[in-house]
Amino acid sequence: MTDTTGETTAGPRRPRLNLHVLGPVLALIALIILGASLNSNFLSYGNVTNVLARSAFIGIIAVGMTFVITAGGIDLSVGSMAAFVAGVMILAMNAMIPTLGIGVPLIVAGMTVALLAGLGAGLINGFLISKVGIEAFIVTLGSMGIYRSLTTWLADGGTLSLDFDARSFYRPVYYDGILGIAWPIIVFALVAILGELAMRKTPFGRHCAALGANEQVARYSAVKVDRVRMATYVLLGMLVGVATIMYVPRLGSASGSTGVLWELEAIAAVIIGGTVLKGGFGRVWGTVVGVLILSLIDNILNLASIVSPYLNGAIQGVIVILAVVLQREGKSAD
Amino acid sequence: MSAVLEARGVTRSFGPIRVLHGIDFALLPGEVHALIGENGAGKSTMMKILGGYLSPTEGELLLDGQPVRFADQRDAESAGILMIHQEFNLALQLTVEENLFLGREKRRGIFLDKAAMRDEARDLLARLDCHVNPRARIRDLSVPDRQMVEIARAIGRNARVLIMDEPTAVLTGRETDVLLGQIERLRAQGTAILYTSHKLDEIARIADRVTVLRDGSHITTRPAKGFTEHGMAEAMVGRELSDLFPPKPVAGDDIVLEVESLTVPGKVRDASFSLRRGEVLGFAGLVGSGRTELMEAIVGLRPATGAVRVNGKPLAAGSVLAARKAGLVYLTEDRKEKGLLLGKSLTENLTLLALDRFGTLTIDKRAEDKALTRAISDFDIRVKDRGMTAGSLSGGNQQKLLLAKTMLAEPQIVIIDEPTRGIDIGTKQQIYDFIAALAAQGKSVIVVSSELAEVIGLADRVIVMGRGHIAGELTGDAITEDAILRRAMGVGELTGASA
């Protein structure tokens, strides 16, 4: 039968789609101009480094979240998972000091533990979702509570602290860098670039989008649906591990309140960036822009005393809703 | 008699593209008016304008002789104009009766009057001779039952004008009979019915007048009496039609596919058959006889017991990828839900099944682009813009894209389920030619179809399924409609099935 909706897309769609794509970028530029005009320190090396380095944790996680959401899933557990991985990493490193001493091997061992813990946590989420067939929302809501509680339990209600000497040795991983660029920024940039490539250029990225768009079609097209879905959660888990590796040297401790609400910030960044919450379409660079928008709002409120920083959450909330409204505008042009 | 709904000089453009050119069209009370044309001829746009879903760019609509503008479809509905879509407008999670009264619930005080609604729902369904439980949820109903509910919904709203967009595309022969009977009743009550279908025999049977559209223009409006099916087809296509089916290819001797005692729990029992090189094997049977389930099980889409061998080698169970790598592919009957990603680009759809041919680490986009160019020319896919989504192609072109996607995997054995569902006659012929060409190249094809003419015209051997098992096999001149139907209904065994 004739499907005439097609003709609508042929003509007026392009310019609107561009606006839809450019929206987050324009918002980011506007924020930078606003920040620079409000405070002369805004564009200083110190402030820029500070903003970018602090965005790195959420940013690295949000890149992984982009794949999960694109494939039609969601992961609410990443904040708790980060706290748990940090706790396990600190405990493991403290326990290994007598054998390994304080030095590079200890740091490498700690990093390995963090990556493995993240991978394991992602595997459990992925297994329950794709093999057992429980809804992602339910599984990760459950694991969110479990990891949060396990962390509090490991810390016995208090704080897990890395051995003082080990912490001093590990600190540069957060505070130093090469050519004046801090390590967290370098790692975030690498993760983002690799993520963007994976999303746009690899069969994995294509399969994620196909799975999120219509799982049946993916299945009928010989896509190993379970495996792809599982892989998105494992990838996210590992990136939580990477984020934790960058986070632990900053404070050298973890507690039950580490990483609270990170999951929502990560999801918000993904959505602001133009990835469709229902899945089927994802944009890693958009997510990066989304993360930057969120942290710039925070930064500007702290630097300029026009609006109380306490309203940070409210402004971010408005931005998220606005982003989705814009997304829908883009859709109605289809 | 004066028209209940009339279009005068209706033109519709989408952006710069004009899809309807000054259509004049009148719908009389108590007539069944068939609107026919190829995919892309403008039937859907015309129906959507009449149903209030779209407004005309130029020209006007007249309701009972008075000019009228419908703000939206609800506006048209309150004027008594109802449209029944191919894609149903039913809430899947609600029950039949809840759907029937959606938006016009009966109340007693502030509460719903469930008893009254149930009675009326039962009455409506009984009038349609439809035996679904009013309390069943739509998602648990079969597609034909959903169609009946949709029609009941329209009747319940006292439609004066009923616009039916291919209502029988998903119905079996018996269900079609019930529906046509109902249409006759509505006509006798004075309802004006606008009807589209690709099944011309149906139109010859039910329509009073026939309007033909081609490329957005009005070609002719004539009484159905004396307008032969062949005449209709030629008016639609705009040229003379030769024989619809190409000559049947001659199958080779070696067996490429063997299916042994395949059982899908609850759907298929103990099915065994084989397929030869260069053969076109037909699979006939009623809807629900297990044909689709059997095919899906063969390619690993459904859990099953039994054995499948391709070129003598056993095929790993439960893996579509393994089947594809062995050269065995399945083209689904449900191209909108299982075949194509409607919101994605043509390229992404085209290469999804054979993505590993376009690079292992990264996707070679230039090669993808070339593949699209080749597919568009090889399969004659009419695209307005290479960047368009698959969902904005017309049905026939979607089917061609699905064919192109499947053939990109370079299969040796192709299973095509309902190759021409919802497709116009010109495209049908192209697809038939394509199937014959595949067989001539030494590939083997299984054609599953509810259209008996299709199975008879294409295949040199036909397997008939009935109630989950293979009920008979026919070859050569023994393949007749009568023979197939008797086996499908389980009354043919006595007269000697050869399987």
Coordinates of N, CA, C and O in Angstrom, one line a residue, chain A residues 1-14 197 200-204 206-207 209-211 213-224 280-282 334, chain B residues 14 19 39-45 86 165-166 296 301 320-321 330 337-341 344 348 351-353 355 360-363 365 368 384 391-393 395 405 422:
Chain A
M1 N 0.8 -1.2 0.0 CA 0.0 0.0 0.0 C 0.9 1.2 0.0 O 2.0 1.2 0.3
T2 N 0.3 2.3 -0.3 CA 1.1 3.5 -0.4 C 1.3 4.1 1.0 O 0.4 4.2 1.7
D3 N 2.5 4.5 1.2 CA 2.8 5.1 2.5 C 3.3 6.5 2.2 O 4.5 6.7 1.9
T4 N 2.4 7.4 2.3 CA 2.8 8.7 1.9 C 3.6 9.5 2.9 O 4.0 10.6 2.6
T5 N 3.7 9.0 4.1 CA 4.4 9.8 5.1 C 5.8 10.0 4.6 O 6.5 10.9 5.1
G6 N 6.3 9.2 3.7 CA 7.6 9.3 3.2 C 7.9 10.7 2.5 O 8.9 11.3 2.8
E7 N 6.9 11.2 1.8 CA 7.2 12.4 1.1 C 7.5 13.5 2.1 O 8.2 14.5 1.7
T8 N 6.9 13.5 3.3 CA 7.2 14.5 4.2 C 8.6 14.6 4.6 O 9.2 15.7 4.8
T9 N 9.3 13.4 4.7 CA 10.7 13.4 5.1 C 11.6 14.0 4.0 O 12.6 14.6 4.3
A10 N 11.2 13.8 2.8 CA 12.1 14.1 1.7 C 12.4 15.6 1.7 O 13.5 16.1 1.5
G11 N 11.4 16.4 1.9 CA 11.6 17.9 1.8 C 12.1 18.6 3.0 O 13.3 18.8 3.1
P12 N 11.2 18.9 3.9 CA 11.6 19.9 5.0 C 12.4 19.3 6.1 O 12.7 20.0 7.1
R13 N 12.8 18.0 6.0 CA 13.4 17.4 7.2 C 14.8 17.9 7.5 O 15.1 18.1 8.6
R14 N 15.6 18.0 6.5 CA 17.0 18.3 6.7 C 17.3 19.5 7.6 O 18.0 19.3 8.6
L197 N 33.8 6.0 17.8 CA 34.2 5.1 16.7 C 33.4 3.9 16.7 O 32.9 3.4 15.7
R200 N 29.8 4.5 15.7 CA 29.5 4.8 14.3 C 30.1 3.9 13.2 O 29.5 3.7 12.1
K201 N 31.2 3.3 13.6 CA 31.9 2.6 12.5 C 31.9 1.1 12.7 O 32.4 0.4 11.8
T202 N 31.5 0.5 13.8 CA 31.7 -0.9 14.0 C 30.3 -1.6 13.9 O 29.3 -1.1 14.2
P203 N 30.4 -2.9 13.6 CA 29.2 -3.7 13.6 C 28.5 -3.7 14.9 O 27.3 -3.7 15.0
F204 N 29.3 -3.6 16.0 CA 28.8 -3.6 17.4 C 27.8 -2.4 17.5 O 26.7 -2.6 18.0
R206 N 26.3 -0.7 15.2 CA 25.2 -0.9 14.3 C 24.2 -1.8 15.0 O 23.0 -1.6 14.9
H207 N 24.7 -2.9 15.5 CA 23.9 -3.9 16.1 C 23.1 -3.4 17.4 O 22.0 -3.7 17.6
A209 N 22.2 -0.3 17.8 CA 21.1 0.6 17.3 C 20.0 -0.3 16.8 O 18.8 0.0 17.0
A210 N 20.3 -1.3 16.0 CA 19.3 -2.2 15.5 C 18.5 -2.9 16.6 O 17.2 -2.9 16.5
L211 N 19.2 -3.3 17.6 CA 18.5 -4.0 18.7 C 17.6 -3.0 19.5 O 16.4 -3.4 19.8
A213 N 16.2 -0.4 18.2 CA 15.1 0.1 17.3 C 14.0 -1.0 17.2 O 12.8 -0.7 17.3
N214 N 14.4 -2.2 17.1 CA 13.4 -3.3 17.0 C 14.1 -4.7 17.2 O 14.8 -5.2 16.3
E215 N 13.9 -5.2 18.3 CA 14.6 -6.4 18.7 C 14.3 -7.6 17.8 O 15.2 -8.4 17.4
Q216 N 13.0 -7.6 17.4 CA 12.6 -8.7 16.5 C 13.4 -8.7 15.2 O 13.9 -9.7 14.7
V217 N 13.4 -7.5 14.6 CA 14.1 -7.3 13.3 C 15.6 -7.8 13.5 O 16.1 -8.5 12.6
A218 N 16.2 -7.3 14.6 CA 17.6 -7.7 14.8 C 17.7 -9.2 14.8 O 18.6 -9.8 14.2
R219 N 16.8 -9.9 15.6 CA 16.9 -11.3 15.7 C 16.7 -12.0 14.3 O 17.5 -12.9 14.0
Y220 N 15.7 -11.5 13.6 CA 15.5 -12.1 12.2 C 16.6 -11.8 11.3 O 16.7 -12.4 10.2
S221 N 17.5 -10.8 11.6 CA 18.6 -10.5 10.8 C 19.9 -11.1 11.2 O 21.0 -10.5 11.0
A222 N 19.8 -12.2 12.0 CA 21.0 -12.9 12.4 C 21.9 -12.2 13.3 O 23.1 -12.4 13.4
V223 N 21.3 -11.2 14.0 CA 22.1 -10.5 15.1 C 22.0 -11.3 16.4 O 20.9 -11.7 16.7
K224 N 23.1 -11.6 17.0 CA 23.1 -12.3 18.3 C 22.6 -11.4 19.4 O 23.4 -10.8 20.1
G280 N 17.6 2.7 19.9 CA 17.5 2.7 18.5 C 18.4 3.8 17.8 O 18.7 3.7 16.7
F281 N 18.8 4.8 18.6 CA 19.7 5.8 18.1 C 20.6 6.4 19.2 O 20.1 6.8 20.2
G282 N 21.9 6.4 19.0 CA 22.8 6.9 20.0 C 23.9 7.7 19.4 O 24.3 7.5 18.3
D334 N 9.8 13.7 11.2 CA 10.0 12.4 10.5 C 8.7 12.1 9.8 O 7.6 12.2 10.4
Chain B
F14 N 3.4 17.0 -0.6 CA 4.2 16.9 0.6 C 5.5 17.7 0.3 O 6.3 17.2 -0.6
V19 N 1.5 14.5 -4.7 CA 1.1 13.1 -4.8 C -0.3 12.9 -5.3 O -0.6 11.8 -5.7
N39 N 1.0 0.4 -5.7 CA 1.6 1.1 -4.5 C 2.2 2.4 -5.0 O 2.8 2.5 -6.0
G40 N 1.9 3.5 -4.2 CA 2.4 4.8 -4.6 C 1.5 5.6 -5.6 O 1.8 6.7 -6.0
A41 N 0.3 5.0 -5.9 CA -0.6 5.6 -6.8 C -1.4 6.8 -6.1 O -1.9 7.6 -6.7
G42 N -1.3 6.8 -4.7 CA -2.0 7.9 -4.0 C -3.3 7.4 -3.3 O -4.0 8.2 -2.7
K43 N -3.5 6.1 -3.2 CA -4.7 5.6 -2.6 C -4.7 6.0 -1.1 O -5.7 6.5 -0.6
S44 N -3.6 5.7 -0.4 CA -3.5 6.0 1.0 C -3.8 7.5 1.3 O -4.5 7.8 2.2
T45 N -3.1 8.3 0.5 CA -3.3 9.8 0.7 C -4.7 10.1 0.6 O -5.3 10.9 1.4
Q86 N -4.8 -0.6 8.1 CA -4.0 -1.9 8.0 C -3.3 -2.1 9.3 O -3.3 -3.2 9.9
D165 N -9.0 0.1 4.6 CA -7.7 0.0 3.9 C -7.3 -1.4 3.9 O -6.8 -1.9 4.9
E166 N -7.5 -2.1 2.8 CA -7.1 -3.5 2.7 C -7.5 -4.4 3.9 O -6.6 -5.0 4.6
E296 N 10.4 -20.9 10.5 CA 11.2 -20.2 11.5 C 12.1 -21.2 12.3 O 13.2 -20.9 12.7
L301 N 15.0 -19.8 14.4 CA 14.4 -18.7 15.1 C 13.4 -19.2 16.2 O 13.0 -18.4 17.0
V320 N 20.4 -18.2 13.9 CA 20.1 -17.7 12.6 C 21.4 -17.4 11.8 O 21.5 -17.6 10.6
L321 N 22.4 -17.1 12.6 CA 23.7 -16.8 11.9 C 24.3 -18.0 11.3 O 24.8 -18.0 10.2
Y330 N 15.8 -16.8 5.6 CA 14.3 -16.7 5.7 C 13.9 -15.3 5.6 O 14.4 -14.4 6.3
E337 N 7.3 -5.5 11.3 CA 7.7 -5.8 12.7 C 9.0 -6.7 12.8 O 9.7 -6.6 13.8
K338 N 9.2 -7.5 11.7 CA 10.3 -8.4 11.9 C 11.3 -8.3 10.8 O 12.4 -8.8 10.8
G339 N 11.0 -7.6 9.7 CA 11.8 -7.5 8.5 C 12.7 -6.3 8.5 O 13.9 -6.4 8.2
L340 N 12.1 -5.1 8.7 CA 12.8 -3.9 8.5 C 12.8 -3.0 9.7 O 11.8 -3.0 10.4
L341 N 13.9 -2.2 9.9 CA 13.9 -1.2 10.9 C 13.3 0.0 10.2 O 14.0 0.8 9.5
K344 N 15.0 3.4 10.4 CA 16.4 3.5 10.0 C 16.6 3.7 8.5 O 15.6 3.5 7.8
E348 N 21.3 1.1 6.4 CA 21.4 0.3 7.6 C 20.5 -1.0 7.5 O 20.9 -2.0 8.0
T351 N 22.2 -3.7 4.9 CA 23.4 -4.5 5.2 C 23.3 -5.2 6.5 O 24.2 -5.9 6.9
L352 N 22.2 -5.1 7.2 CA 22.1 -5.6 8.6 C 22.4 -7.1 8.6 O 23.1 -7.6 9.5
L353 N 21.8 -7.8 7.7 CA 21.9 -9.3 7.8 C 23.3 -9.8 7.4 O 23.8 -10.7 7.9
L355 N 26.2 -7.9 7.5 CA 27.1 -6.8 7.9 C 28.5 -7.3 8.0 O 29.4 -6.5 7.7
T360 N 35.2 -6.4 9.2 CA 35.0 -7.1 10.5 C 35.2 -6.1 11.6 O 34.4 -6.0 12.5
L361 N 36.3 -5.3 11.6 CA 36.5 -4.3 12.7 C 35.7 -3.1 12.5 O 35.0 -2.7 13.4
T362 N 35.8 -2.4 11.4 CA 34.9 -1.3 11.1 C 34.1 -1.5 9.9 O 34.5 -2.3 9.0
I363 N 33.0 -0.8 9.7 CA 32.2 -1.0 8.6 C 32.7 -0.1 7.4 O 32.9 1.1 7.6
K365 N 31.9 2.1 4.9 CA 30.7 2.8 4.5 C 30.6 3.0 2.9 O 29.5 3.1 2.4
E368 N 29.1 -0.1 1.6 CA 27.7 -0.1 1.9 C 26.9 0.8 0.9 O 25.9 0.4 0.4
K384 N 12.9 8.0 -3.2 CA 12.9 9.5 -3.5 C 14.2 10.1 -3.1 O 14.5 11.2 -3.7
G391 N 10.8 3.0 6.5 CA 9.4 3.2 6.8 C 8.7 4.1 5.8 O 7.5 4.0 5.7
S392 N 9.4 5.0 5.2 CA 8.7 5.9 4.3 C 8.7 5.4 2.8 O 8.2 6.0 2.0
L393 N 9.2 4.2 2.6 CA 9.0 3.5 1.3 C 7.6 3.0 1.3 O 7.0 2.6 2.3
G395 N 4.8 0.0 0.5 CA 4.9 -1.4 0.8 C 5.6 -2.3 -0.2 O 6.5 -3.1 0.2
K405 N 18.0 -7.0 0.9 CA 18.7 -7.3 2.2 C 19.1 -8.8 2.3 O 20.2 -9.2 2.6
G422 N 0.1 -7.6 0.5 CA -0.1 -6.1 0.5 C 0.7 -5.4 -0.6 O 1.1 -4.3 -0.4

